[in-house]
Amino acid sequence: MKKIILAALVAIVSVSANAQFWAGGSVGFNTSKTTIDGNELDKTNSFTLAPEVGYKLNDKWDVAVALEYSHESGKGIDSQNGFAINPYARYTFAQCGDFSFFADGGFAYGFVHTSGVEDNINAWEIAIKPGISYALSEKVSLVAHVGNLGWSFAKTGDVKVNEFDIEVTNAITFGAYVSF
């Protein structure tokens, strides 16, 4: 029994010695205003904070989880707060110098609470998100996701929405990662 425990500890230590944990994420801000004949109908501000942590299994595969918080408020709308968790796997399919090309595949669960509304929005998503990474140094990378191929389901009260997405222009995000 001692030999099995010792062998397991040696295996864990050797894997951990070669492991690369990374952390990063993205921050977003959006503001919009709608006017008709110079009269402001509504003005909306939204903010998103999405930290991520991951583990590099080898040169091709990573596993990670992203957490997201979003807030939207403004004139003409009720305040909304959203939370999501998104575990995923990343497959790096090509490298060219400091550039890496990858696809993230995973699922997400999120909910949105709107002030003054009893029912929250509950949503599920399964998606593949292609991306590109540029290594600034051995430890720091800039990352961009460009597009989304996925299916999502949302429900609030008796209202249900199923959606299939193939997006490029509306699904661009930027972030940065630091490896440890």
PDB file of C-alpha atoms in Angstrom:
ATOM      1  CA  MET A   1       0.000   0.000   0.000  1.00  0.00           C
ATOM      2  CA  LYS A   2       2.861   2.379   0.842  1.00  0.00           C
ATOM      3  CA  LYS A   3       4.384   1.771  -2.611  1.00  0.00           C
ATOM      4  CA  ILE A   4       1.109   2.696  -4.334  1.00  0.00           C
ATOM      5  CA  ILE A   5       0.770   5.914  -2.327  1.00  0.00           C
ATOM      6  CA  LEU A   6       4.421   6.794  -2.966  1.00  0.00           C
ATOM      7  CA  ALA A   7       4.023   6.102  -6.709  1.00  0.00           C
ATOM      8  CA  ALA A   8       0.892   8.284  -6.819  1.00  0.00           C
ATOM      9  CA  LEU A   9       2.703  11.126  -5.032  1.00  0.00           C
ATOM     10  CA  VAL A  10       5.668  10.882  -7.428  1.00  0.00           C
ATOM     11  CA  ALA A  11       3.267  10.957 -10.410  1.00  0.00           C
ATOM     12  CA  ILE A  12       1.423  14.022  -9.045  1.00  0.00           C
ATOM     13  CA  VAL A  13       4.656  15.877  -8.309  1.00  0.00           C
ATOM     14  CA  SER A  14       6.103  15.110 -11.757  1.00  0.00           C
ATOM     15  CA  VAL A  15       2.928  16.238 -13.513  1.00  0.00           C
ATOM     16  CA  SER A  16       2.767  19.381 -11.357  1.00  0.00           C
ATOM     17  CA  ALA A  17       6.421  20.197 -12.059  1.00  0.00           C
ATOM     18  CA  ASN A  18       5.665  20.390 -15.789  1.00  0.00           C
ATOM     19  CA  ALA A  19       2.236  21.961 -15.350  1.00  0.00           C
ATOM     20  CA  GLN A  20       1.423  25.467 -16.362  1.00  0.00           C
ATOM     21  CA  PHE A  21      -1.397  27.223 -14.646  1.00  0.00           C
ATOM     22  CA  TRP A  22      -2.596  30.428 -16.217  1.00  0.00           C
ATOM     23  CA  ALA A  23      -4.959  33.191 -15.218  1.00  0.00           C
ATOM     24  CA  GLY A  24      -6.423  36.123 -17.074  1.00  0.00           C
ATOM     25  CA  GLY A  25      -9.667  37.173 -18.625  1.00  0.00           C
ATOM     26  CA  SER A  26     -11.327  40.192 -20.122  1.00  0.00           C
ATOM     27  CA  VAL A  27     -13.141  43.381 -19.192  1.00  0.00           C
ATOM     28  CA  GLY A  28     -15.745  45.071 -21.355  1.00  0.00           C
ATOM     29  CA  PHE A  29     -17.743  48.293 -21.380  1.00  0.00           C
ATOM     30  CA  ASN A  30     -20.513  49.398 -23.710  1.00  0.00           C
ATOM     31  CA  THR A  31     -22.625  52.528 -23.873  1.00  0.00           C
ATOM     32  CA  SER A  32     -25.460  53.305 -26.268  1.00  0.00           C
ATOM     33  CA  LYS A  33     -27.997  56.074 -26.735  1.00  0.00           C
ATOM     34  CA  THR A  34     -31.199  56.150 -28.797  1.00  0.00           C
ATOM     35  CA  THR A  35     -32.607  59.487 -29.975  1.00  0.00           C
ATOM     36  CA  ILE A  36     -35.474  60.448 -32.249  1.00  0.00           C
ATOM     37  CA  ASP A  37     -35.536  64.010 -33.601  1.00  0.00           C
ATOM     38  CA  GLY A  38     -33.035  65.050 -30.920  1.00  0.00           C
ATOM     39  CA  ASN A  39     -35.080  63.591 -28.057  1.00  0.00           C
ATOM     40  CA  GLU A  40     -33.228  60.975 -26.016  1.00  0.00           C
ATOM     41  CA  LEU A  41     -35.389  57.858 -25.588  1.00  0.00           C
ATOM     42  CA  ASP A  42     -32.906  55.747 -23.701  1.00  0.00           C
ATOM     43  CA  LYS A  43     -29.279  55.535 -22.714  1.00  0.00           C
ATOM     44  CA  THR A  44     -27.675  52.265 -21.637  1.00  0.00           C
ATOM     45  CA  ASN A  45     -24.357  51.473 -19.998  1.00  0.00           C
ATOM     46  CA  SER A  46     -23.091  47.922 -19.523  1.00  0.00           C
ATOM     47  CA  PHE A  47     -19.991  46.485 -17.895  1.00  0.00           C
ATOM     48  CA  THR A  48     -18.593  42.948 -18.000  1.00  0.00           C
ATOM     49  CA  LEU A  49     -15.825  41.377 -15.932  1.00  0.00           C
ATOM     50  CA  ALA A  50     -14.780  37.829 -16.935  1.00  0.00           C
ATOM     51  CA  PRO A  51     -11.770  36.332 -15.090  1.00  0.00           C
ATOM     52  CA  GLU A  52     -10.465  32.908 -16.173  1.00  0.00           C
ATOM     53  CA  VAL A  53      -8.118  30.292 -14.751  1.00  0.00           C
ATOM     54  CA  GLY A  54      -6.708  27.357 -16.671  1.00  0.00           C
ATOM     55  CA  TYR A  55      -4.311  24.459 -16.662  1.00  0.00           C
ATOM     56  CA  LYS A  56      -2.104  23.549 -19.628  1.00  0.00           C
ATOM     57  CA  LEU A  57      -2.194  19.761 -20.017  1.00  0.00           C
ATOM     58  CA  ASN A  58       0.265  19.662 -22.947  1.00  0.00           C
ATOM     59  CA  ASP A  59       1.169  21.635 -26.102  1.00  0.00           C
ATOM     60  CA  LYS A  60      -2.290  21.064 -27.605  1.00  0.00           C
ATOM     61  CA  TRP A  61      -4.794  20.905 -24.725  1.00  0.00           C
ATOM     62  CA  ASP A  62      -5.825  23.207 -21.871  1.00  0.00           C
ATOM     63  CA  VAL A  63      -8.755  23.009 -19.480  1.00  0.00           C
ATOM     64  CA  ALA A  64     -10.170  26.151 -17.908  1.00  0.00           C
ATOM     65  CA  VAL A  65     -13.104  27.848 -16.271  1.00  0.00           C
ATOM     66  CA  ALA A  66     -14.346  31.394 -16.771  1.00  0.00           C
ATOM     67  CA  LEU A  67     -16.622  33.291 -14.399  1.00  0.00           C
ATOM     68  CA  GLU A  68     -18.522  36.307 -15.633  1.00  0.00           C
ATOM     69  CA  TYR A  69     -20.288  39.192 -13.974  1.00  0.00           C
ATOM     70  CA  SER A  70     -22.222  41.751 -16.015  1.00  0.00           C
ATOM     71  CA  HIS A  71     -24.236  44.818 -15.093  1.00  0.00           C
ATOM     72  CA  GLU A  72     -26.498  46.893 -17.320  1.00  0.00           C
ATOM     73  CA  SER A  73     -28.389  50.028 -16.383  1.00  0.00           C
ATOM     74  CA  GLY A  74     -29.609  53.247 -17.881  1.00  0.00           C
ATOM     75  CA  LYS A  75     -32.481  55.487 -18.791  1.00  0.00           C
ATOM     76  CA  GLY A  76     -35.477  53.561 -20.106  1.00  0.00           C
ATOM     77  CA  ILE A  77     -34.432  50.118 -18.789  1.00  0.00           C
ATOM     78  CA  ASP A  78     -34.436  48.268 -15.491  1.00  0.00           C
ATOM     79  CA  SER A  79     -31.068  47.497 -13.925  1.00  0.00           C
ATOM     80  CA  GLN A  80     -29.771  43.985 -14.693  1.00  0.00           C
ATOM     81  CA  ASN A  81     -27.068  41.872 -13.048  1.00  0.00           C
ATOM     82  CA  GLY A  82     -25.844  38.668 -14.656  1.00  0.00           C
ATOM     83  CA  PHE A  83     -23.584  35.856 -13.510  1.00  0.00           C
ATOM     84  CA  ALA A  84     -22.210  32.923 -15.528  1.00  0.00           C
ATOM     85  CA  ILE A  85     -19.825  30.000 -15.168  1.00  0.00           C
ATOM     86  CA  ASN A  86     -18.175  28.504 -18.244  1.00  0.00           C
ATOM     87  CA  PRO A  87     -15.906  25.435 -17.975  1.00  0.00           C
ATOM     88  CA  TYR A  88     -14.217  24.622 -21.284  1.00  0.00           C
ATOM     89  CA  ALA A  89     -11.397  22.788 -23.059  1.00  0.00           C
ATOM     90  CA  ARG A  90      -9.027  24.557 -25.448  1.00  0.00           C
ATOM     91  CA  TYR A  91      -7.444  22.764 -28.403  1.00  0.00           C
ATOM     92  CA  THR A  92      -4.512  24.538 -30.080  1.00  0.00           C
ATOM     93  CA  PHE A  93      -4.509  23.336 -33.687  1.00  0.00           C
ATOM     94  CA  ALA A  94      -1.747  25.508 -35.208  1.00  0.00           C
ATOM     95  CA  GLN A  95       1.233  27.628 -34.169  1.00  0.00           C
ATOM     96  CA  CYS A  96       3.216  30.083 -36.241  1.00  0.00           C
ATOM     97  CA  GLY A  97       5.998  31.847 -34.342  1.00  0.00           C
ATOM     98  CA  ASP A  98       4.429  33.695 -31.404  1.00  0.00           C
ATOM     99  CA  PHE A  99       0.883  33.170 -32.752  1.00  0.00           C
ATOM    100  CA  SER A 100      -1.317  30.231 -31.730  1.00  0.00           C
ATOM    101  CA  PHE A 101      -4.686  29.355 -33.253  1.00  0.00           C
ATOM    102  CA  PHE A 102      -7.184  27.515 -31.047  1.00  0.00           C
ATOM    103  CA  ALA A 103     -10.797  26.540 -30.486  1.00  0.00           C
ATOM    104  CA  ASP A 104     -12.505  26.622 -27.088  1.00  0.00           C
ATOM    105  CA  GLY A 105     -15.319  24.126 -26.620  1.00  0.00           C
ATOM    106  CA  GLY A 106     -17.494  24.026 -23.568  1.00  0.00           C
ATOM    107  CA  PHE A 107     -20.762  24.801 -21.914  1.00  0.00           C
ATOM    108  CA  ALA A 108     -21.986  27.689 -19.806  1.00  0.00           C
ATOM    109  CA  TYR A 109     -24.712  28.317 -17.294  1.00  0.00           C
ATOM    110  CA  GLY A 110     -25.815  31.829 -16.439  1.00  0.00           C
ATOM    111  CA  PHE A 111     -28.619  33.794 -14.931  1.00  0.00           C
ATOM    112  CA  VAL A 112     -29.727  37.402 -15.121  1.00  0.00           C
ATOM    113  CA  HIS A 113     -31.708  39.233 -12.474  1.00  0.00           C
ATOM    114  CA  THR A 114     -33.649  42.320 -13.538  1.00  0.00           C
ATOM    115  CA  SER A 115     -34.608  44.733 -10.758  1.00  0.00           C
ATOM    116  CA  GLY A 116     -38.325  44.803 -10.120  1.00  0.00           C
ATOM    117  CA  VAL A 117     -38.890  41.488 -11.938  1.00  0.00           C
ATOM    118  CA  GLU A 118     -39.669  38.334  -9.976  1.00  0.00           C
ATOM    119  CA  ASP A 119     -38.395  35.710 -12.453  1.00  0.00           C
ATOM    120  CA  ASN A 120     -34.691  35.467 -13.287  1.00  0.00           C
ATOM    121  CA  ILE A 121     -33.463  34.503 -16.742  1.00  0.00           C
ATOM    122  CA  ASN A 122     -31.752  31.099 -16.636  1.00  0.00           C
ATOM    123  CA  ALA A 123     -29.629  30.177 -19.648  1.00  0.00           C
ATOM    124  CA  TRP A 124     -27.495  27.276 -20.898  1.00  0.00           C
ATOM    125  CA  GLU A 125     -25.069  27.329 -23.824  1.00  0.00           C
ATOM    126  CA  ILE A 126     -22.927  24.782 -25.662  1.00  0.00           C
ATOM    127  CA  ALA A 127     -20.445  26.461 -27.992  1.00  0.00           C
ATOM    128  CA  ILE A 128     -17.196  26.340 -29.925  1.00  0.00           C
ATOM    129  CA  LYS A 129     -15.311  29.641 -30.027  1.00  0.00           C
ATOM    130  CA  PRO A 130     -12.270  29.957 -32.318  1.00  0.00           C
ATOM    131  CA  GLY A 131      -9.467  32.263 -31.274  1.00  0.00           C
ATOM    132  CA  ILE A 132      -5.938  33.505 -31.699  1.00  0.00           C
ATOM    133  CA  SER A 133      -3.234  34.059 -29.098  1.00  0.00           C
ATOM    134  CA  TYR A 134      -0.081  36.165 -29.354  1.00  0.00           C
ATOM    135  CA  ALA A 135       2.747  35.483 -26.879  1.00  0.00           C
ATOM    136  CA  LEU A 136       4.207  38.806 -25.698  1.00  0.00           C
ATOM    137  CA  SER A 137       6.697  36.861 -23.584  1.00  0.00           C
ATOM    138  CA  GLU A 138       7.126  33.376 -22.161  1.00  0.00           C
ATOM    139  CA  LYS A 139       4.567  34.200 -19.448  1.00  0.00           C
ATOM    140  CA  VAL A 140       2.166  36.788 -20.992  1.00  0.00           C
ATOM    141  CA  SER A 141      -0.223  36.327 -23.936  1.00  0.00           C
ATOM    142  CA  LEU A 142      -2.883  38.449 -25.595  1.00  0.00           C
ATOM    143  CA  VAL A 143      -5.958  36.502 -26.679  1.00  0.00           C
ATOM    144  CA  ALA A 144      -8.860  37.216 -29.017  1.00  0.00           C
ATOM    145  CA  HIS A 145     -11.927  35.084 -29.645  1.00  0.00           C
ATOM    146  CA  VAL A 146     -13.447  35.637 -33.064  1.00  0.00           C
ATOM    147  CA  GLY A 147     -16.842  34.108 -33.548  1.00  0.00           C
ATOM    148  CA  ASN A 148     -19.176  31.596 -31.975  1.00  0.00           C
ATOM    149  CA  LEU A 149     -20.802  28.383 -33.128  1.00  0.00           C
ATOM    150  CA  GLY A 150     -23.293  27.185 -30.590  1.00  0.00           C
ATOM    151  CA  TRP A 151     -26.717  26.404 -29.225  1.00  0.00           C
ATOM    152  CA  SER A 152     -28.326  28.157 -26.279  1.00  0.00           C
ATOM    153  CA  PHE A 153     -31.494  27.793 -24.254  1.00  0.00           C
ATOM    154  CA  ALA A 154     -32.961  30.473 -21.992  1.00  0.00           C
ATOM    155  CA  LYS A 155     -36.021  30.467 -19.763  1.00  0.00           C
ATOM    156  CA  THR A 156     -37.750  33.100 -17.668  1.00  0.00           C
ATOM    157  CA  GLY A 157     -41.148  32.289 -16.219  1.00  0.00           C
ATOM    158  CA  ASP A 158     -43.141  30.587 -18.988  1.00  0.00           C
ATOM    159  CA  VAL A 159     -41.039  32.071 -21.804  1.00  0.00           C
ATOM    160  CA  LYS A 160     -38.465  29.734 -23.394  1.00  0.00           C
ATOM    161  CA  VAL A 161     -35.973  30.607 -26.138  1.00  0.00           C
ATOM    162  CA  ASN A 162     -33.864  28.144 -28.181  1.00  0.00           C
ATOM    163  CA  GLU A 163     -31.165  29.678 -30.374  1.00  0.00           C
ATOM    164  CA  PHE A 164     -28.556  28.354 -32.785  1.00  0.00           C
ATOM    165  CA  ASP A 165     -25.675  30.781 -33.448  1.00  0.00           C
ATOM    166  CA  ILE A 166     -23.121  31.121 -36.195  1.00  0.00           C
ATOM    167  CA  GLU A 167     -21.560  34.514 -35.478  1.00  0.00           C
ATOM    168  CA  VAL A 168     -18.395  36.304 -36.481  1.00  0.00           C
ATOM    169  CA  THR A 169     -18.760  40.067 -36.140  1.00  0.00           C
ATOM    170  CA  ASN A 170     -20.878  40.245 -32.955  1.00  0.00           C
ATOM    171  CA  ALA A 171     -18.748  37.784 -31.004  1.00  0.00           C
ATOM    172  CA  ILE A 172     -15.263  39.318 -30.774  1.00  0.00           C
ATOM    173  CA  THR A 173     -13.582  39.477 -27.365  1.00  0.00           C
ATOM    174  CA  PHE A 174     -10.084  40.458 -26.233  1.00  0.00           C
ATOM    175  CA  GLY A 175      -8.193  39.434 -23.123  1.00  0.00           C
ATOM    176  CA  ALA A 176      -4.791  38.680 -21.618  1.00  0.00           C
ATOM    177  CA  TYR A 177      -3.340  35.656 -19.790  1.00  0.00           C
ATOM    178  CA  VAL A 178      -0.396  35.204 -17.450  1.00  0.00           C
ATOM    179  CA  SER A 179       1.210  31.748 -17.056  1.00  0.00           C
ATOM    180  CA  PHE A 180       2.681  30.574 -13.767  1.00  0.00           C
TER     181      PHE A 180
END
